[in-house]
Tab-separated table of C-alpha atoms in Angstrom:
chain	number	residue	atom	x	y	z
W	1	SER	CA	0.000	0.000	0.000
W	2	GLN	CA	1.050	3.628	-0.581
W	3	PRO	CA	0.723	6.208	2.219
W	4	PHE	CA	-0.342	9.747	1.415
W	5	LEU	CA	-0.882	12.860	3.468
W	6	LEU	CA	-4.374	14.332	3.715
W	7	SER	CA	-5.081	17.338	5.960
W	8	GLY	CA	-1.987	16.586	8.027
W	9	LYS	CA	-2.715	12.916	8.655
W	10	MET	CA	-1.382	9.749	7.066
W	11	VAL	CA	-3.888	7.573	5.214
W	12	CYS	CA	-3.109	4.178	3.688
W	13	VAL	CA	-4.617	3.485	0.284
W	14	PHE	CA	-4.355	0.242	-1.654
W	15	ALA	CA	-1.879	0.343	-4.518
W	16	GLN	CA	-4.588	-0.627	-6.990
W	17	VAL	CA	-5.877	2.966	-6.952
W	18	THR	CA	-4.311	4.842	-9.853
W	19	LEU	CA	-3.223	8.262	-8.618
W	20	LEU	CA	-3.357	9.929	-12.024
W	21	SER	CA	-6.125	11.583	-13.995
W	22	THR	CA	-8.167	9.472	-16.370
W	23	VAL	CA	-7.130	11.997	-19.028
W	24	PRO	CA	-3.497	11.316	-19.982
W	25	PRO	CA	-1.463	14.492	-19.529
W	26	ARG	CA	-0.180	15.827	-22.820
W	27	SER	CA	3.006	17.114	-21.236
W	28	VAL	CA	4.154	14.420	-18.832
W	29	LEU	CA	7.707	14.651	-20.141
W	30	ARG	CA	7.795	18.413	-20.615
W	31	MET	CA	10.277	20.116	-18.273
W	32	GLN	CA	9.965	23.843	-17.625
W	33	ALA	CA	11.331	26.258	-15.072
W	34	PRO	CA	8.559	26.669	-12.485
W	35	SER	CA	6.874	30.059	-12.196
W	36	THR	CA	5.985	31.665	-8.855
W	37	ALA	CA	2.362	30.589	-9.330
W	38	THR	CA	3.445	27.052	-10.144
W	39	THR	CA	5.740	26.983	-7.106
W	40	SER	CA	2.837	28.151	-4.913
W	41	LEU	CA	0.553	25.532	-6.439
W	42	ARG	CA	3.212	22.862	-5.940
W	43	THR	CA	3.533	23.796	-2.283
W	44	PHE	CA	-0.229	23.663	-1.851
W	45	LEU	CA	-0.467	20.221	-3.483
W	46	THR	CA	2.352	18.666	-1.466
W	47	ASP	CA	1.944	20.411	1.888
W	48	LYS	CA	-1.822	20.867	2.036
W	49	ALA	CA	-3.461	18.388	-0.361
W	50	GLY	CA	-1.149	15.493	0.444
W	51	VAL	CA	0.063	14.790	-3.110
W	52	HIS	CA	3.193	12.663	-2.983
W	53	GLU	CA	6.367	14.278	-4.392
W	54	ARG	CA	6.648	11.369	-6.825
W	55	PHE	CA	3.427	12.426	-8.542
W	56	VAL	CA	3.218	16.178	-8.074
W	57	ASP	CA	4.855	17.048	-11.438
W	58	ARG	CA	2.304	14.944	-13.254
W	59	VAL	CA	-0.578	16.546	-11.356
W	60	LEU	CA	0.855	19.982	-12.176
W	61	ASN	CA	1.011	19.051	-15.855
W	62	ILE	CA	-2.696	18.216	-15.782
W	63	CYS	CA	-3.361	21.578	-14.141
W	64	ASP	CA	-1.256	23.248	-16.834
W	65	ASP	CA	-3.174	21.519	-19.633
W	66	GLU	CA	-6.454	22.687	-18.096
W	67	MET	CA	-5.094	26.270	-17.602
W	68	ILE	CA	-5.199	25.960	-13.816
W	69	GLY	CA	-2.315	28.226	-12.876
W	70	ASP	CA	-2.996	29.130	-9.248
W	71	LEU	CA	-5.193	28.380	-6.252
W	72	GLY	CA	-7.915	30.689	-7.542
W	73	ASN	CA	-8.210	28.665	-10.756
W	74	LEU	CA	-8.174	25.463	-8.715
W	75	ARG	CA	-11.012	26.695	-6.542
W	76	THR	CA	-12.976	27.707	-9.666
W	77	ALA	CA	-12.555	24.180	-11.032
W	78	GLN	CA	-13.717	22.821	-7.679
W	79	GLU	CA	-16.815	25.030	-7.593
W	80	ALA	CA	-17.664	23.922	-11.147
W	81	GLY	CA	-17.467	20.279	-10.064
W	82	LEU	CA	-14.568	19.488	-12.418
W	83	LEU	CA	-12.058	17.993	-9.983
W	84	ARG	CA	-13.613	14.517	-10.171
W	85	ASP	CA	-13.216	14.526	-13.938
W	86	LEU	CA	-9.596	15.652	-13.823
W	87	PHE	CA	-8.224	13.529	-10.975
W	88	LYS	CA	-8.616	10.146	-9.361
W	89	PRO	CA	-10.266	9.976	-5.885
W	90	VAL	CA	-7.038	10.160	-3.859
W	91	ILE	CA	-6.071	13.419	-5.544
W	92	TRP	CA	-9.367	15.285	-5.756
W	93	LEU	CA	-10.343	14.339	-2.220
W	94	GLY	CA	-7.039	15.712	-0.976
W	95	ILE	CA	-7.468	18.945	-2.940
W	96	GLU	CA	-11.033	19.474	-1.740
W	97	ALA	CA	-10.003	18.784	1.838
W	98	ALA	CA	-7.249	21.374	1.561
W	99	LEU	CA	-9.643	23.888	0.010
W	100	GLY	CA	-11.932	23.390	2.977
W	101	SER	CA	-14.933	21.698	1.335
W	102	ALA	CA	-14.231	18.018	1.723
W	103	PRO	CA	-15.302	15.670	4.527
W	104	ASP	CA	-12.860	14.936	7.320
W	105	VAL	CA	-9.908	12.659	6.688
W	106	THR	CA	-11.644	9.564	8.047
W	107	THR	CA	-14.662	10.038	5.815
W	108	ALA	CA	-12.418	10.784	2.836
W	109	ALA	CA	-10.439	7.611	3.404
W	110	GLN	CA	-13.671	5.632	3.712
W	111	GLN	CA	-14.857	7.064	0.385
W	112	VAL	CA	-11.637	6.000	-1.306
W	113	GLN	CA	-11.893	2.509	0.163
W	114	ALA	CA	-15.543	2.274	-0.909
W	115	ARG	CA	-14.550	3.213	-4.460
W	116	ILE	CA	-11.845	0.544	-4.480
W	117	LYS	CA	-14.370	-2.033	-3.297
W	118	ALA	CA	-16.905	-0.956	-5.941
W	119	VAL	CA	-14.301	-1.294	-8.718
W	120	GLN	CA	-13.280	-4.730	-7.456
W	121	GLU	CA	-16.901	-5.891	-7.227
W	122	ALA	CA	-17.679	-4.604	-10.727
W	123	ALA	CA	-14.694	-6.516	-12.097
W	124	ALA	CA	-15.754	-9.652	-10.240
W	125	GLU	CA	-19.229	-9.519	-11.793
W	126	ARG	CA	-17.868	-9.636	-15.341
W	127	VAL	CA	-18.129	-12.910	-17.224
W	128	ASP	CA	-15.401	-14.852	-19.020
W	129	ALA	CA	-15.679	-15.908	-22.642
W	130	GLU	CA	-14.944	-19.556	-23.372
W	131	VAL	CA	-12.528	-18.703	-26.198
W	132	SER	CA	-10.108	-15.877	-26.944
W	133	LEU	CA	-10.799	-13.742	-29.993
W	134	GLU	CA	-8.422	-10.908	-29.117
W	135	ALA	CA	-5.852	-9.356	-31.431
W	136	ASP	CA	-2.234	-9.087	-30.290
W	137	PRO	CA	-2.078	-6.460	-28.910
W	138	TYR	CA	-5.807	-6.398	-28.200
W	139	TRP	CA	-6.308	-2.825	-29.482
W	140	ASP	CA	-4.707	-3.430	-32.896
W	141	ILE	CA	-8.035	-3.374	-34.729
W	142	LEU	CA	-7.631	-2.446	-38.385
W	143	PRO	CA	-4.890	-4.949	-39.377
W	144	ASN	CA	-7.004	-7.746	-37.897
W	145	LEU	CA	-10.465	-6.541	-38.947
W	146	PRO	CA	-12.576	-9.228	-40.666
W	147	LEU	CA	-14.266	-7.833	-43.790
W	148	ASN	CA	-16.651	-9.375	-46.325
W	149	LYS	CA	-15.689	-12.985	-45.751
W	150	PHE	CA	-19.122	-13.984	-47.038
W	151	LYS	CA	-20.636	-12.216	-50.058
W	152	PRO	CA	-24.088	-12.236	-51.685
W	153	LYS	CA	-23.057	-14.778	-54.300
W	154	ARG	CA	-21.728	-17.095	-51.610
W	155	PRO	CA	-23.469	-16.282	-48.300
W	156	TYR	CA	-23.045	-18.295	-45.137
W	157	GLU	CA	-25.969	-20.562	-44.304
W	158	ALA	CA	-26.617	-19.812	-40.651
W	159	SER	CA	-29.649	-20.580	-38.499
W	160	ILE	CA	-31.797	-18.782	-35.944
W	161	VAL	CA	-31.095	-19.503	-32.279
W	162	SER	CA	-33.859	-17.347	-30.818
W	163	THR	CA	-36.120	-14.396	-31.531
W	164	LYS	CA	-37.420	-12.379	-28.598
W	165	ARG	CA	-39.643	-9.303	-28.464
W	166	ILE	CA	-37.873	-6.743	-26.271
W	167	VAL	CA	-40.378	-3.856	-26.083
W	168	GLY	CA	-43.495	-3.436	-23.982
W	169	PRO	CA	-47.108	-3.660	-25.163
W	170	LYS	CA	-47.483	0.121	-25.572
W	171	ALA	CA	-44.394	0.568	-27.751
W	172	PRO	CA	-45.216	2.002	-31.202
W	173	GLY	CA	-43.978	-1.005	-33.127
W	174	GLU	CA	-42.312	-4.311	-32.439
W	175	VAL	CA	-38.584	-4.729	-31.861
W	176	CYS	CA	-36.927	-8.132	-31.528
W	177	HIS	CA	-33.552	-9.339	-30.361
W	178	VAL	CA	-32.522	-11.990	-32.884
W	179	GLN	CA	-29.693	-14.389	-32.111
W	180	ILE	CA	-28.122	-16.251	-35.058
W	181	ASN	CA	-25.868	-19.316	-34.969
W	182	THR	CA	-22.834	-19.173	-37.254
W	183	ASP	CA	-20.904	-22.039	-35.633
W	184	GLY	CA	-18.039	-19.606	-35.223
W	185	ASN	CA	-17.460	-19.342	-38.968
W	186	LEU	CA	-18.316	-15.637	-39.231
W	187	LYS	CA	-15.935	-13.538	-37.170
W	188	TYR	CA	-16.667	-9.872	-36.544
W	189	TRP	CA	-15.743	-7.013	-34.245
W	190	GLU	CA	-17.881	-4.607	-32.277
W	191	GLY	CA	-19.309	-1.832	-34.439
W	192	GLN	CA	-19.531	-3.865	-37.644
W	193	SER	CA	-22.656	-4.847	-39.599
W	194	LEU	CA	-24.143	-8.106	-40.851
W	195	GLY	CA	-25.935	-8.686	-44.133
W	196	VAL	CA	-29.109	-10.771	-44.201
W	197	MET	CA	-30.616	-12.212	-47.399
W	198	PRO	CA	-34.318	-12.954	-46.797
W	199	PRO	CA	-35.720	-15.900	-48.717
W	200	GLY	CA	-38.047	-15.355	-51.644
W	201	ILE	CA	-38.252	-13.427	-54.889
W	202	CYS	CA	-38.497	-9.646	-55.201
W	203	PRO	CA	-41.780	-8.931	-57.040
W	204	LYS	CA	-40.325	-5.871	-58.759
W	205	SER	CA	-37.153	-7.419	-60.144
W	206	GLY	CA	-38.190	-11.063	-60.335
W	207	LYS	CA	-34.841	-11.933	-58.757
W	208	PRO	CA	-33.953	-13.280	-55.291
W	209	ASN	CA	-34.254	-10.742	-52.489
W	210	THR	CA	-31.131	-8.673	-51.956
W	211	VAL	CA	-29.016	-8.116	-48.855
W	212	ARG	CA	-30.234	-5.936	-45.981
W	213	LEU	CA	-27.635	-4.609	-43.549
W	214	TYR	CA	-28.092	-4.624	-39.774
W	215	SER	CA	-25.763	-3.252	-37.116
W	216	ILE	CA	-24.461	-6.082	-34.959
W	217	ALA	CA	-25.791	-5.987	-31.387
W	218	SER	CA	-23.328	-8.361	-29.715
W	219	THR	CA	-19.620	-8.541	-29.012
W	220	ARG	CA	-17.284	-10.733	-31.031
W	221	TYR	CA	-17.922	-13.450	-28.445
W	222	GLY	CA	-21.666	-13.486	-29.105
W	223	ASP	CA	-24.359	-13.833	-26.490
W	224	ASP	CA	-23.239	-17.429	-25.950
W	225	LEU	CA	-19.689	-16.233	-25.047
W	226	LYS	CA	-18.283	-18.948	-27.302
W	227	GLY	CA	-17.879	-16.915	-30.462
W	228	ASN	CA	-20.532	-18.994	-32.223
W	229	THR	CA	-23.355	-16.471	-32.538
W	230	VAL	CA	-24.181	-12.973	-33.724
W	231	SER	CA	-27.131	-10.893	-32.505
W	232	LEU	CA	-29.265	-8.239	-34.201
W	233	CYS	CA	-31.774	-5.680	-32.929
W	234	VAL	CA	-34.601	-5.614	-35.494
W	235	ARG	CA	-37.685	-3.422	-35.750
W	236	ARG	CA	-40.553	-5.012	-37.652
W	237	ALA	CA	-41.280	-2.706	-40.605
W	238	VAL	CA	-44.997	-2.394	-41.387
W	239	TYR	CA	-47.045	0.062	-43.426
W	240	TRP	CA	-50.272	1.517	-42.075
W	241	ASP	CA	-52.787	2.348	-44.804
W	242	LYS	CA	-54.871	5.266	-43.569
W	243	ASP	CA	-57.554	4.717	-46.195
W	244	MET	CA	-57.937	1.034	-45.363
W	245	GLY	CA	-57.529	1.603	-41.623
W	246	CYS	CA	-55.155	-1.340	-41.285
W	247	GLU	CA	-51.702	-2.588	-42.165
W	248	ASP	CA	-51.013	-3.316	-45.815
W	249	PRO	CA	-49.146	-6.652	-45.909
W	250	ALA	CA	-48.020	-5.997	-49.471
W	251	LYS	CA	-45.841	-3.124	-48.223
W	252	LYS	CA	-44.319	-4.688	-45.128
W	253	GLY	CA	-40.555	-4.954	-44.723
W	254	VAL	CA	-39.519	-8.285	-46.217
W	255	CYS	CA	-36.362	-8.895	-44.187
W	256	SER	CA	-37.450	-7.448	-40.842
W	257	ASN	CA	-40.676	-9.466	-40.887
W	258	PHE	CA	-38.771	-12.609	-41.853
W	259	LEU	CA	-36.419	-12.160	-38.891
W	260	CYS	CA	-39.114	-11.196	-36.386
W	261	ASP	CA	-41.253	-14.184	-37.448
W	262	SER	CA	-38.353	-16.646	-37.407
W	263	THR	CA	-38.192	-19.540	-34.977
W	264	PRO	CA	-35.259	-21.581	-33.637
W	265	GLY	CA	-33.642	-23.537	-36.454
W	266	THR	CA	-34.935	-21.307	-39.263
W	267	PRO	CA	-32.213	-21.140	-41.972
W	268	VAL	CA	-30.890	-17.659	-42.718
W	269	ALA	CA	-28.328	-16.621	-45.337
W	270	VAL	CA	-25.885	-14.002	-44.015
W	271	THR	CA	-23.041	-11.969	-45.499
W	272	GLY	CA	-20.223	-9.825	-44.202
W	273	PRO	CA	-19.156	-8.599	-41.825
W	274	THR	CA	-18.824	-5.042	-43.119
W	275	GLY	CA	-17.920	-1.643	-41.743
W	276	LYS	CA	-15.021	0.370	-40.327
W	277	VAL	CA	-16.852	3.532	-39.271
W	278	MET	CA	-18.198	2.511	-35.863
W	279	LEU	CA	-15.169	0.825	-34.311
W	280	MET	CA	-14.121	1.580	-30.733
W	281	PRO	CA	-10.817	3.420	-30.096
W	282	GLU	CA	-9.364	0.694	-27.914
W	283	GLU	CA	-5.826	2.006	-28.419
W	284	THR	CA	-6.822	5.037	-26.285
W	285	PRO	CA	-8.630	3.531	-23.269
W	286	ALA	CA	-8.859	6.883	-21.478
W	287	ALA	CA	-10.982	8.377	-24.284
W	288	ASP	CA	-14.654	9.013	-23.530
W	289	LEU	CA	-17.295	7.368	-25.747
W	290	ILE	CA	-20.430	9.427	-26.428
W	291	MET	CA	-23.024	7.147	-28.033
W	292	VAL	CA	-26.141	8.655	-29.587
W	293	ALA	CA	-28.992	6.467	-30.853
W	294	THR	CA	-32.621	6.487	-31.836
W	295	GLY	CA	-34.512	3.207	-31.615
W	296	THR	CA	-32.656	0.190	-32.970
W	297	GLY	CA	-29.609	2.390	-33.532
W	298	ILE	CA	-28.772	1.151	-30.041
W	299	ALA	CA	-27.421	-2.076	-31.592
W	300	PRO	CA	-23.685	-1.320	-31.906
W	301	TYR	CA	-23.602	0.234	-28.446
W	302	ARG	CA	-24.863	-2.976	-26.897
W	303	GLY	CA	-21.707	-4.586	-28.289
W	304	PHE	CA	-19.545	-1.732	-26.998
W	305	LEU	CA	-21.000	-1.782	-23.508
W	306	ARG	CA	-20.975	-5.543	-23.100
W	307	ARG	CA	-17.306	-5.542	-24.084
W	308	LEU	CA	-16.455	-2.766	-21.632
W	309	PHE	CA	-18.694	-3.630	-18.672
W	310	VAL	CA	-20.069	-7.180	-18.940
W	311	GLU	CA	-17.321	-9.366	-20.352
W	312	ARG	CA	-13.898	-9.738	-18.764
W	313	THR	CA	-11.673	-8.571	-21.617
W	314	PRO	CA	-8.426	-6.606	-22.013
W	315	ALA	CA	-10.578	-3.697	-23.184
W	316	SER	CA	-12.693	-3.736	-20.021
W	317	ALA	CA	-9.622	-3.916	-17.805
W	318	ALA	CA	-7.976	-0.961	-19.562
W	319	PHE	CA	-10.977	1.356	-20.024
W	320	LYS	CA	-10.655	4.537	-17.937
W	321	GLY	CA	-12.972	6.913	-19.818
W	322	LEU	CA	-16.674	7.645	-19.587
W	323	ALA	CA	-19.150	5.735	-21.771
W	324	TRP	CA	-22.184	8.013	-22.113
W	325	LEU	CA	-25.278	6.641	-23.857
W	326	PHE	CA	-28.002	8.933	-25.239
W	327	LEU	CA	-31.106	7.056	-26.451
W	328	GLY	CA	-34.198	8.575	-28.011
W	329	VAL	CA	-37.479	6.627	-28.106
W	330	ALA	CA	-41.212	7.401	-28.263
W	331	ASN	CA	-42.306	6.083	-24.855
W	332	SER	CA	-41.055	4.073	-21.894
W	333	ASP	CA	-42.274	0.795	-23.370
W	334	ALA	CA	-39.970	1.415	-26.339
W	335	LEU	CA	-36.777	1.593	-24.243
W	336	LEU	CA	-34.306	-1.037	-25.431
W	337	TYR	CA	-32.107	-3.131	-23.101
W	338	ASP	CA	-32.914	-0.756	-20.232
W	339	GLU	CA	-32.285	-3.365	-17.529
W	340	ASP	CA	-28.779	-3.896	-18.889
W	341	TRP	CA	-27.979	-0.176	-18.809
W	342	GLN	CA	-29.339	0.298	-15.300
W	343	ALA	CA	-27.288	-2.631	-14.023
W	344	ILE	CA	-24.107	-1.194	-15.529
W	345	ALA	CA	-24.874	2.273	-14.170
W	346	GLN	CA	-25.342	0.844	-10.694
W	347	ARG	CA	-22.098	-1.124	-10.829
W	348	ASP	CA	-19.879	1.524	-12.383
W	349	PRO	CA	-21.386	5.034	-12.243
W	350	GLU	CA	-17.962	6.639	-12.591
W	351	HIS	CA	-17.490	5.225	-16.091
W	352	PHE	CA	-21.036	4.903	-17.460
W	353	ARG	CA	-24.067	7.158	-17.843
W	354	VAL	CA	-27.352	6.675	-19.673
W	355	THR	CA	-29.564	9.597	-20.686
W	356	TYR	CA	-32.984	9.111	-22.292
W	357	ALA	CA	-35.099	11.359	-24.495
W	358	ILE	CA	-38.670	9.989	-24.407
W	359	SER	CA	-40.566	12.185	-26.834
W	360	ARG	CA	-44.149	11.294	-25.890
W	361	GLU	CA	-43.589	11.451	-22.136
W	362	GLN	CA	-40.943	14.118	-21.539
W	363	THR	CA	-41.087	17.801	-22.415
W	364	LYS	CA	-38.632	20.641	-22.819
W	365	SER	CA	-38.777	23.798	-20.743
W	366	ASP	CA	-40.977	25.410	-23.409
W	367	GLY	CA	-43.454	22.513	-23.272
W	368	GLY	CA	-42.394	20.932	-26.560
W	369	LYS	CA	-41.577	17.267	-27.008
W	370	MET	CA	-38.181	16.061	-25.817
W	371	TYR	CA	-36.130	14.728	-28.723
W	372	ILE	CA	-32.579	13.401	-28.693
W	373	GLN	CA	-31.037	16.720	-29.802
W	374	ASP	CA	-32.896	18.527	-27.012
W	375	ARG	CA	-31.541	16.172	-24.377
W	376	MET	CA	-28.027	16.553	-25.765
W	377	ALA	CA	-28.416	20.342	-25.720
W	378	GLU	CA	-28.922	20.177	-21.943
W	379	HIS	CA	-25.402	18.752	-21.660
W	380	ALA	CA	-23.856	20.675	-24.567
W	381	GLU	CA	-21.081	22.383	-22.594
W	382	GLU	CA	-19.881	19.141	-21.047
W	383	LEU	CA	-20.104	17.322	-24.374
W	384	PHE	CA	-17.964	19.975	-26.051
W	385	GLU	CA	-15.430	19.855	-23.224
W	386	ARG	CA	-15.158	16.104	-23.538
W	387	LEU	CA	-14.763	16.343	-27.318
W	388	ASP	CA	-11.998	18.888	-26.774
W	389	ARG	CA	-10.281	16.332	-24.542
W	390	GLY	CA	-10.425	13.595	-27.193
W	391	ALA	CA	-13.844	11.963	-26.755
W	392	HIS	CA	-15.254	9.928	-29.650
W	393	ILE	CA	-18.889	10.599	-30.564
W	394	TYR	CA	-21.063	8.030	-32.373
W	395	PHE	CA	-24.442	8.390	-34.084
W	396	CYS	CA	-26.574	5.425	-35.123
W	397	GLY	CA	-30.252	5.303	-36.062
W	398	LEU	CA	-32.631	7.134	-38.372
W	399	LYS	CA	-30.889	9.775	-40.480
W	400	GLY	CA	-33.674	12.183	-39.610
W	401	MET	CA	-32.046	12.792	-36.224
W	402	MET	CA	-28.894	14.310	-37.711
W	403	PRO	CA	-30.159	17.733	-38.919
W	404	GLY	CA	-31.519	18.603	-35.470
W	405	ILE	CA	-28.352	17.414	-33.757
W	406	SER	CA	-26.107	19.256	-36.219
W	407	GLU	CA	-28.096	22.465	-35.751
W	408	MET	CA	-27.873	22.155	-31.975
W	409	LEU	CA	-24.111	21.575	-32.050
W	410	ALA	CA	-23.617	24.509	-34.433
W	411	GLN	CA	-25.525	26.824	-32.085
W	412	VAL	CA	-23.482	25.716	-29.083
W	413	ALA	CA	-20.254	26.117	-31.044
W	414	LYS	CA	-21.266	29.662	-32.006
W	415	SER	CA	-21.958	30.526	-28.371
W	416	ARG	CA	-18.416	29.379	-27.583
W	417	GLY	CA	-16.931	31.464	-30.389
W	418	VAL	CA	-16.116	28.362	-32.432
W	419	ASP	CA	-16.840	27.817	-36.114
W	420	TRP	CA	-18.786	24.545	-36.211
W	421	ASP	CA	-17.657	23.577	-39.717
W	422	ASP	CA	-14.031	23.928	-38.660
W	423	LYS	CA	-14.667	21.999	-35.449
W	424	LEU	CA	-16.471	19.207	-37.313
W	425	GLY	CA	-13.624	18.980	-39.800
W	426	GLN	CA	-11.165	18.666	-36.937
W	427	LEU	CA	-13.203	15.911	-35.261
W	428	LYS	CA	-13.377	13.974	-38.521
W	429	LYS	CA	-9.661	14.413	-39.172
W	430	LEU	CA	-8.823	13.089	-35.703
W	431	GLY	CA	-11.209	10.136	-36.121
W	432	GLN	CA	-13.499	11.251	-33.285
W	433	TRP	CA	-16.698	11.557	-35.386
W	434	HIS	CA	-18.564	8.332	-36.279
W	435	VAL	CA	-21.887	8.294	-38.157
W	436	GLU	CA	-23.957	5.324	-39.359
W	437	VAL	CA	-27.528	6.358	-40.100
W	438	TYR	CA	-30.219	5.035	-42.428
């Protein structure tokens, strides 16, 4: 264990606690002559906040990156609630204690120990896959990415494992979780898509039905944790004829209805996998992931979040950022995988958040319906700050959500004195902007 000084007393903290910020300092190796303000801040951190001499330069570098040059800036960051984002518990608790707003040393130590226990319990609740499908090193994605192993002319003949309705009775439409057995012959990574070729002949072309793409809703290990299955989140597409006052079966979605009506053992021809746009940045485990979805656009994020918080993987062990899920649906019965998200949030609130926009049940301050862009606007400042610090933002779902989101982001950028087109170009250039809409 490593002792540290907090408010003049020695506290023992387990070595598992990382003393550094979750955001890697950009100037860890930069050496500069200390200014008077820096010297004063150094003295405060070591003598008052209990930061060990071994780590004080690295803490000062984080302060420098965030333009915290003196105690006044540090107090401003504290009053804005930013210390928890910048530093690990041992550090921010020490700073707040020294600034006079933290609990006493005993309570602070208890909070640190409770956090250690919570992290250990969350890790213990993760499940092990029965095979290893990791790259070497695990984050080396692109050189090992499986692409288009099976094509429309030679699809893989898979079969349905299960089809389960996952929305309540009042949801406006049916959504099913469909699990498909590939016997491990179709490898894929989180964020990719699967092609499905529904049986039958297209009445317009007179040829066999063509491929429909679906975002994959499982990790590479599948829901069976053996690497033998792939899962999809499918909304049954139907057409309501207002004149007839009923659904018109001639205009229903061929592939979605085939999948939602399928039963265990039903043959299904699949292609792929495809896609490079929605991959996770596993080479930068401290990066935040902001995931925005409407409806079944939740699919790739289920794979992300199971990999980071459900399965015991190198990615889950390394992840130090925040995974923030925004989901827009019509009503509470239409929420998808809600029990999974609530369980993760309870286990690991420091690294996961879920924020819903439920348009038919929630309203904005002006009384209008709450859509996904409105919910994001409530957190716009924090979202921009996280993007500035290297967060990756993902969009998946109906393309109709993008204009409202783009307009909201442009307005926030303008209020910050930033040209949104320039900012968007920068995000794309740095690989932080991921869009897959339909």
